[in-house]
Amino acid sequence: MGAALPQLTVGVLALQGAFSNHLSILATLGVEGRAVRLPVDLEGVDGLVLPGGESTTMSMLLDSSGLREPIAELLERGLPVLGTCAGLILLSRRVRDGRADQRGFGVLDVETTRNAYGRQNESFESTVDLRAQGSIPGIFIRAPRIVEVGPGVEVLGTLHGEPVLVRDGVAIGCAFHPELSGDATVHRLLIDQIGRSLTTVADASQED
Ligand code: GLN
């Protein structure tokens, strides 16, 4: 086992959508979740969650709240991030069936198609197979489909053989709603990534 981590703070974008369950699940993991509505809320966060909701609305609200630039800067500097459903769309490098004016952060080298698993009333719960081992529940609500993954992207989970949980460096994307199932596996992936990132930063500073 590695050294104990300091108290971690994970920001959860809280402009719109399904953010509150993310805060609760982070609390069960002993991590402080912080609702992010304004740029000042990003101060000192160790990681970030972009929740499900409506990516077109979130894109507009990212501009009006002034959050777009500070988040883009943090992601560029390597802040670990988890994007679920609409959040996955916001992280994707390429989006199909998006609105012309919607913009994301492009840190995950995947192409996603919005609403490709059907409409709200075609929402479903299924089992996501994990590459590592076992399976977890997946609740899909107007979920995006990951239709292409870049060469550096790891597929961590699949539904009927298609990628639904992916990682590209410090960015994790998930087509379903992990905060609704009571299973904390996906959030743990983010916390583990934060741990690795903090260790790397500490190692690098010792080399100076
Ligand atoms: N279809 C939504 C979008 O395009 C995502 C749905 C969700 O987050 N549950 O943003």
PDB file of C-alpha atoms and ligand atoms in Angstrom:
ATOM      1  CA  MET A   1       0.000   0.000   0.000  1.00  0.00           C
ATOM      2  CA  GLY A   2       1.187   3.530  -0.802  1.00  0.00           C
ATOM      3  CA  ALA A   3       1.296   6.435   1.622  1.00  0.00           C
ATOM      4  CA  ALA A   4      -2.055   7.815   2.807  1.00  0.00           C
ATOM      5  CA  LEU A   5      -3.412  10.549   0.586  1.00  0.00           C
ATOM      6  CA  PRO A   6      -4.122  14.003   1.977  1.00  0.00           C
ATOM      7  CA  GLN A   7      -7.799  15.041   2.222  1.00  0.00           C
ATOM      8  CA  LEU A   8      -8.839  15.381  -1.387  1.00  0.00           C
ATOM      9  CA  THR A   9     -11.270  17.898  -2.811  1.00  0.00           C
ATOM     10  CA  VAL A  10     -13.063  17.047  -6.028  1.00  0.00           C
ATOM     11  CA  GLY A  11     -15.079  19.718  -7.798  1.00  0.00           C
ATOM     12  CA  VAL A  12     -18.386  18.719  -9.381  1.00  0.00           C
ATOM     13  CA  LEU A  13     -19.639  21.046 -12.101  1.00  0.00           C
ATOM     14  CA  ALA A  14     -23.013  22.130 -10.744  1.00  0.00           C
ATOM     15  CA  LEU A  15     -24.401  24.386 -13.451  1.00  0.00           C
ATOM     16  CA  GLN A  16     -27.117  21.966 -14.515  1.00  0.00           C
ATOM     17  CA  GLY A  17     -27.940  18.283 -14.485  1.00  0.00           C
ATOM     18  CA  ALA A  18     -27.216  15.330 -12.212  1.00  0.00           C
ATOM     19  CA  PHE A  19     -24.520  16.727  -9.919  1.00  0.00           C
ATOM     20  CA  SER A  20     -25.870  16.105  -6.398  1.00  0.00           C
ATOM     21  CA  ASN A  21     -25.479  12.300  -6.414  1.00  0.00           C
ATOM     22  CA  HIS A  22     -21.858  12.732  -7.415  1.00  0.00           C
ATOM     23  CA  LEU A  23     -21.309  14.810  -4.280  1.00  0.00           C
ATOM     24  CA  SER A  24     -22.864  12.083  -2.118  1.00  0.00           C
ATOM     25  CA  ILE A  25     -20.890   9.249  -3.670  1.00  0.00           C
ATOM     26  CA  LEU A  26     -17.632  11.191  -3.250  1.00  0.00           C
ATOM     27  CA  ALA A  27     -18.503  11.635   0.436  1.00  0.00           C
ATOM     28  CA  THR A  28     -18.882   7.854   0.816  1.00  0.00           C
ATOM     29  CA  LEU A  29     -15.321   7.547  -0.516  1.00  0.00           C
ATOM     30  CA  GLY A  30     -14.018   9.993   2.087  1.00  0.00           C
ATOM     31  CA  VAL A  31     -13.441  12.739  -0.458  1.00  0.00           C
ATOM     32  CA  GLU A  32     -14.756  16.271  -0.129  1.00  0.00           C
ATOM     33  CA  GLY A  33     -17.001  17.025  -3.086  1.00  0.00           C
ATOM     34  CA  ARG A  34     -17.458  20.686  -3.916  1.00  0.00           C
ATOM     35  CA  ALA A  35     -20.228  22.065  -6.134  1.00  0.00           C
ATOM     36  CA  VAL A  36     -18.583  24.256  -8.786  1.00  0.00           C
ATOM     37  CA  ARG A  37     -20.703  27.148 -10.000  1.00  0.00           C
ATOM     38  CA  LEU A  38     -18.175  29.963 -10.213  1.00  0.00           C
ATOM     39  CA  PRO A  39     -14.471  30.177 -11.079  1.00  0.00           C
ATOM     40  CA  VAL A  40     -13.602  30.706  -7.386  1.00  0.00           C
ATOM     41  CA  ASP A  41     -15.050  27.252  -6.595  1.00  0.00           C
ATOM     42  CA  LEU A  42     -12.207  25.681  -8.579  1.00  0.00           C
ATOM     43  CA  GLU A  43      -9.557  26.896  -6.162  1.00  0.00           C
ATOM     44  CA  GLY A  44      -7.530  24.016  -4.791  1.00  0.00           C
ATOM     45  CA  VAL A  45      -9.526  21.192  -6.386  1.00  0.00           C
ATOM     46  CA  ASP A  46      -7.564  17.964  -6.928  1.00  0.00           C
ATOM     47  CA  GLY A  47      -9.923  16.643  -9.590  1.00  0.00           C
ATOM     48  CA  LEU A  48     -13.136  17.455 -11.381  1.00  0.00           C
ATOM     49  CA  VAL A  49     -16.389  15.704 -12.327  1.00  0.00           C
ATOM     50  CA  LEU A  50     -18.449  16.876 -15.289  1.00  0.00           C
ATOM     51  CA  PRO A  51     -21.861  15.274 -14.679  1.00  0.00           C
ATOM     52  CA  GLY A  52     -24.701  14.135 -16.897  1.00  0.00           C
ATOM     53  CA  GLY A  53     -27.432  16.512 -17.950  1.00  0.00           C
ATOM     54  CA  GLU A  54     -27.638  18.350 -21.233  1.00  0.00           C
ATOM     55  CA  SER A  55     -24.339  19.111 -22.918  1.00  0.00           C
ATOM     56  CA  THR A  56     -25.769  21.901 -25.108  1.00  0.00           C
ATOM     57  CA  THR A  57     -27.112  23.752 -22.053  1.00  0.00           C
ATOM     58  CA  MET A  58     -23.933  23.121 -20.088  1.00  0.00           C
ATOM     59  CA  SER A  59     -21.889  24.501 -22.974  1.00  0.00           C
ATOM     60  CA  MET A  60     -23.852  27.778 -22.814  1.00  0.00           C
ATOM     61  CA  LEU A  61     -23.645  27.932 -19.031  1.00  0.00           C
ATOM     62  CA  LEU A  62     -19.879  27.335 -19.114  1.00  0.00           C
ATOM     63  CA  ASP A  63     -19.618  30.620 -20.995  1.00  0.00           C
ATOM     64  CA  SER A  64     -22.072  32.657 -18.925  1.00  0.00           C
ATOM     65  CA  SER A  65     -20.561  31.457 -15.629  1.00  0.00           C
ATOM     66  CA  GLY A  66     -17.023  32.274 -16.736  1.00  0.00           C
ATOM     67  CA  LEU A  67     -15.997  28.678 -16.005  1.00  0.00           C
ATOM     68  CA  ARG A  68     -14.965  27.613 -19.491  1.00  0.00           C
ATOM     69  CA  GLU A  69     -11.497  29.145 -19.526  1.00  0.00           C
ATOM     70  CA  PRO A  70     -10.392  28.256 -16.002  1.00  0.00           C
ATOM     71  CA  ILE A  71     -11.570  24.659 -16.480  1.00  0.00           C
ATOM     72  CA  ALA A  72      -9.824  24.419 -19.864  1.00  0.00           C
ATOM     73  CA  GLU A  73      -6.619  25.694 -18.241  1.00  0.00           C
ATOM     74  CA  LEU A  74      -6.799  23.191 -15.392  1.00  0.00           C
ATOM     75  CA  LEU A  75      -7.396  20.338 -17.821  1.00  0.00           C
ATOM     76  CA  GLU A  76      -4.512  21.490 -19.958  1.00  0.00           C
ATOM     77  CA  ARG A  77      -2.295  21.413 -16.857  1.00  0.00           C
ATOM     78  CA  GLY A  78      -3.321  17.783 -16.273  1.00  0.00           C
ATOM     79  CA  LEU A  79      -6.107  17.949 -13.690  1.00  0.00           C
ATOM     80  CA  PRO A  80      -7.720  14.484 -13.413  1.00  0.00           C
ATOM     81  CA  VAL A  81     -11.281  14.612 -14.696  1.00  0.00           C
ATOM     82  CA  LEU A  82     -14.276  12.290 -14.974  1.00  0.00           C
ATOM     83  CA  GLY A  83     -17.007  13.111 -17.492  1.00  0.00           C
ATOM     84  CA  THR A  84     -20.239  11.147 -17.319  1.00  0.00           C
ATOM     85  CA  CYS A  85     -22.845  11.149 -20.096  1.00  0.00           C
ATOM     86  CA  ALA A  86     -23.186  14.845 -21.033  1.00  0.00           C
ATOM     87  CA  GLY A  87     -19.829  15.273 -19.260  1.00  0.00           C
ATOM     88  CA  LEU A  88     -18.315  12.658 -21.589  1.00  0.00           C
ATOM     89  CA  ILE A  89     -19.620  14.684 -24.543  1.00  0.00           C
ATOM     90  CA  LEU A  90     -17.961  17.806 -23.119  1.00  0.00           C
ATOM     91  CA  LEU A  91     -14.634  15.970 -22.830  1.00  0.00           C
ATOM     92  CA  SER A  92     -14.764  14.345 -26.297  1.00  0.00           C
ATOM     93  CA  ARG A  93     -12.489  15.609 -29.028  1.00  0.00           C
ATOM     94  CA  ARG A  94     -15.178  15.046 -31.674  1.00  0.00           C
ATOM     95  CA  VAL A  95     -18.977  15.125 -31.251  1.00  0.00           C
ATOM     96  CA  ARG A  96     -21.555  13.926 -33.769  1.00  0.00           C
ATOM     97  CA  ASP A  97     -25.094  15.270 -33.737  1.00  0.00           C
ATOM     98  CA  GLY A  98     -24.069  18.145 -31.533  1.00  0.00           C
ATOM     99  CA  ARG A  99     -25.501  21.621 -31.847  1.00  0.00           C
ATOM    100  CA  ALA A 100     -23.374  23.842 -34.063  1.00  0.00           C
ATOM    101  CA  ASP A 101     -22.583  26.213 -31.194  1.00  0.00           C
ATOM    102  CA  GLN A 102     -21.815  23.608 -28.537  1.00  0.00           C
ATOM    103  CA  ARG A 103     -18.199  23.420 -27.473  1.00  0.00           C
ATOM    104  CA  GLY A 104     -16.331  21.133 -25.150  1.00  0.00           C
ATOM    105  CA  PHE A 105     -12.817  20.621 -23.861  1.00  0.00           C
ATOM    106  CA  GLY A 106     -11.562  17.950 -26.282  1.00  0.00           C
ATOM    107  CA  VAL A 107      -9.212  16.230 -23.830  1.00  0.00           C
ATOM    108  CA  LEU A 108     -10.491  12.700 -24.521  1.00  0.00           C
ATOM    109  CA  ASP A 109      -9.430  11.401 -27.915  1.00  0.00           C
ATOM    110  CA  VAL A 110     -12.792   9.826 -28.747  1.00  0.00           C
ATOM    111  CA  GLU A 111     -15.681  10.559 -31.030  1.00  0.00           C
ATOM    112  CA  THR A 112     -19.117  10.440 -29.442  1.00  0.00           C
ATOM    113  CA  THR A 113     -22.577  10.558 -30.965  1.00  0.00           C
ATOM    114  CA  ARG A 114     -25.157  12.330 -28.823  1.00  0.00           C
ATOM    115  CA  ASN A 115     -28.366  10.518 -27.843  1.00  0.00           C
ATOM    116  CA  ALA A 116     -27.310   7.418 -29.765  1.00  0.00           C
ATOM    117  CA  TYR A 117     -28.646   4.950 -27.181  1.00  0.00           C
ATOM    118  CA  GLY A 118     -32.166   6.321 -27.621  1.00  0.00           C
ATOM    119  CA  ARG A 119     -34.430   8.921 -26.120  1.00  0.00           C
ATOM    120  CA  GLN A 120     -35.315   9.608 -22.489  1.00  0.00           C
ATOM    121  CA  ASN A 121     -38.104   6.992 -22.489  1.00  0.00           C
ATOM    122  CA  GLU A 122     -35.688   4.444 -23.942  1.00  0.00           C
ATOM    123  CA  SER A 123     -33.391   4.786 -20.933  1.00  0.00           C
ATOM    124  CA  PHE A 124     -32.203   1.444 -19.630  1.00  0.00           C
ATOM    125  CA  GLU A 125     -30.118  -0.278 -17.013  1.00  0.00           C
ATOM    126  CA  SER A 126     -27.642  -2.904 -18.081  1.00  0.00           C
ATOM    127  CA  THR A 127     -24.385  -4.526 -17.094  1.00  0.00           C
ATOM    128  CA  VAL A 128     -21.080  -3.000 -18.063  1.00  0.00           C
ATOM    129  CA  ASP A 129     -18.218  -5.480 -18.444  1.00  0.00           C
ATOM    130  CA  LEU A 130     -14.980  -4.255 -16.994  1.00  0.00           C
ATOM    131  CA  ARG A 131     -11.772  -5.067 -18.864  1.00  0.00           C
ATOM    132  CA  ALA A 132      -9.919  -5.477 -15.587  1.00  0.00           C
ATOM    133  CA  GLN A 133     -12.380  -7.848 -13.947  1.00  0.00           C
ATOM    134  CA  GLY A 134     -16.069  -8.282 -13.261  1.00  0.00           C
ATOM    135  CA  SER A 135     -18.937  -5.990 -14.112  1.00  0.00           C
ATOM    136  CA  ILE A 136     -20.831  -2.994 -12.759  1.00  0.00           C
ATOM    137  CA  PRO A 137     -24.366  -1.685 -13.280  1.00  0.00           C
ATOM    138  CA  GLY A 138     -24.778   0.952 -15.987  1.00  0.00           C
ATOM    139  CA  ILE A 139     -27.754   3.311 -16.150  1.00  0.00           C
ATOM    140  CA  PHE A 140     -28.016   4.807 -19.634  1.00  0.00           C
ATOM    141  CA  ILE A 141     -30.162   7.950 -20.053  1.00  0.00           C
ATOM    142  CA  ARG A 142     -30.150   9.516 -23.535  1.00  0.00           C
ATOM    143  CA  ALA A 143     -26.586   8.326 -23.471  1.00  0.00           C
ATOM    144  CA  PRO A 144     -23.889   9.170 -25.992  1.00  0.00           C
ATOM    145  CA  ARG A 145     -22.247   6.352 -27.904  1.00  0.00           C
ATOM    146  CA  ILE A 146     -18.480   6.239 -28.149  1.00  0.00           C
ATOM    147  CA  VAL A 147     -18.091   5.527 -31.858  1.00  0.00           C
ATOM    148  CA  GLU A 148     -14.338   5.918 -32.224  1.00  0.00           C
ATOM    149  CA  VAL A 149     -11.412   5.761 -29.839  1.00  0.00           C
ATOM    150  CA  GLY A 150      -7.953   7.174 -30.558  1.00  0.00           C
ATOM    151  CA  PRO A 151      -4.818   5.028 -30.288  1.00  0.00           C
ATOM    152  CA  GLY A 152      -3.887   6.291 -26.808  1.00  0.00           C
ATOM    153  CA  VAL A 153      -7.283   5.585 -25.279  1.00  0.00           C
ATOM    154  CA  GLU A 154      -7.799   2.632 -22.924  1.00  0.00           C
ATOM    155  CA  VAL A 155     -11.167   0.947 -23.017  1.00  0.00           C
ATOM    156  CA  LEU A 156     -11.977   0.088 -19.393  1.00  0.00           C
ATOM    157  CA  GLY A 157     -15.575  -1.004 -19.772  1.00  0.00           C
ATOM    158  CA  THR A 158     -17.867  -2.232 -22.537  1.00  0.00           C
ATOM    159  CA  LEU A 159     -21.557  -2.796 -23.176  1.00  0.00           C
ATOM    160  CA  HIS A 160     -22.192  -5.610 -25.676  1.00  0.00           C
ATOM    161  CA  GLY A 161     -18.569  -5.193 -26.771  1.00  0.00           C
ATOM    162  CA  GLU A 162     -18.793  -1.414 -27.353  1.00  0.00           C
ATOM    163  CA  PRO A 163     -16.704   0.996 -25.267  1.00  0.00           C
ATOM    164  CA  VAL A 164     -18.704   2.839 -22.580  1.00  0.00           C
ATOM    165  CA  LEU A 165     -15.941   3.580 -20.063  1.00  0.00           C
ATOM    166  CA  VAL A 166     -12.641   4.924 -21.361  1.00  0.00           C
ATOM    167  CA  ARG A 167      -9.477   6.611 -20.139  1.00  0.00           C
ATOM    168  CA  ASP A 168      -7.115   8.897 -21.993  1.00  0.00           C
ATOM    169  CA  GLY A 169      -4.274   9.860 -19.695  1.00  0.00           C
ATOM    170  CA  VAL A 170      -5.850  11.606 -16.696  1.00  0.00           C
ATOM    171  CA  ALA A 171      -9.260  11.970 -18.356  1.00  0.00           C
ATOM    172  CA  ILE A 172     -11.955   9.336 -17.790  1.00  0.00           C
ATOM    173  CA  GLY A 173     -15.182   9.236 -19.786  1.00  0.00           C
ATOM    174  CA  CYS A 174     -18.273   7.216 -19.060  1.00  0.00           C
ATOM    175  CA  ALA A 175     -21.405   6.981 -21.226  1.00  0.00           C
ATOM    176  CA  PHE A 176     -23.672   5.982 -18.338  1.00  0.00           C
ATOM    177  CA  HIS A 177     -24.614   7.471 -14.943  1.00  0.00           C
ATOM    178  CA  PRO A 178     -22.332   5.829 -12.334  1.00  0.00           C
ATOM    179  CA  GLU A 179     -23.640   8.156  -9.597  1.00  0.00           C
ATOM    180  CA  LEU A 180     -27.133   6.605  -9.787  1.00  0.00           C
ATOM    181  CA  SER A 181     -26.299   2.949  -9.284  1.00  0.00           C
ATOM    182  CA  GLY A 182     -24.736   3.008  -5.827  1.00  0.00           C
ATOM    183  CA  ASP A 183     -21.555   1.410  -7.212  1.00  0.00           C
ATOM    184  CA  ALA A 184     -18.483   3.575  -6.649  1.00  0.00           C
ATOM    185  CA  THR A 185     -16.090   1.809  -9.063  1.00  0.00           C
ATOM    186  CA  VAL A 186     -15.989   4.648 -11.603  1.00  0.00           C
ATOM    187  CA  HIS A 187     -15.478   7.332  -8.955  1.00  0.00           C
ATOM    188  CA  ARG A 188     -12.700   5.215  -7.469  1.00  0.00           C
ATOM    189  CA  LEU A 189     -10.958   5.293 -10.853  1.00  0.00           C
ATOM    190  CA  LEU A 190     -10.910   9.083 -10.607  1.00  0.00           C
ATOM    191  CA  ILE A 191      -9.633   9.055  -7.016  1.00  0.00           C
ATOM    192  CA  ASP A 192      -6.885   6.552  -7.967  1.00  0.00           C
ATOM    193  CA  GLN A 193      -5.908   8.808 -10.870  1.00  0.00           C
ATOM    194  CA  ILE A 194      -5.703  11.805  -8.536  1.00  0.00           C
ATOM    195  CA  GLY A 195      -3.465   9.748  -6.245  1.00  0.00           C
ATOM    196  CA  ARG A 196      -1.151   8.871  -9.139  1.00  0.00           C
ATOM    197  CA  SER A 197      -1.078  12.482 -10.364  1.00  0.00           C
ATOM    198  CA  LEU A 198      -0.236  13.822  -6.889  1.00  0.00           C
ATOM    199  CA  THR A 199       2.567  11.270  -6.526  1.00  0.00           C
ATOM    200  CA  THR A 200       4.007  12.257  -9.911  1.00  0.00           C
ATOM    201  CA  VAL A 201       3.957  15.945  -8.968  1.00  0.00           C
ATOM    202  CA  ALA A 202       5.615  15.174  -5.615  1.00  0.00           C
ATOM    203  CA  ASP A 203       8.302  13.035  -7.302  1.00  0.00           C
ATOM    204  CA  ALA A 204       8.982  15.737  -9.886  1.00  0.00           C
ATOM    205  CA  SER A 205       9.373  18.433  -7.222  1.00  0.00           C
ATOM    206  CA  GLN A 206      11.860  16.257  -5.315  1.00  0.00           C
ATOM    207  CA  GLU A 207      14.015  16.059  -8.418  1.00  0.00           C
ATOM    208  CA  ASP A 208      14.527  19.846  -8.505  1.00  0.00           C
TER     209      ASP A 208
HETATM  210  N1  GLN B   1     -28.164  13.615 -24.390  1.00  0.00           N
HETATM  211  C1  GLN B   1     -27.547  14.453 -23.413  1.00  0.00           C
HETATM  212  C2  GLN B   1     -26.633  15.471 -24.071  1.00  0.00           C
HETATM  213  O1  GLN B   1     -26.502  15.529 -25.226  1.00  0.00           O
HETATM  214  C3  GLN B   1     -26.779  13.652 -22.382  1.00  0.00           C
HETATM  215  C4  GLN B   1     -27.728  12.844 -21.527  1.00  0.00           C
HETATM  216  C5  GLN B   1     -27.269  12.640 -20.126  1.00  0.00           C
HETATM  217  O2  GLN B   1     -26.314  13.248 -19.660  1.00  0.00           O
HETATM  218  N2  GLN B   1     -28.006  11.839 -19.397  1.00  0.00           N
HETATM  219  O3  GLN B   1     -26.002  16.233 -23.407  1.00  0.00           O
END
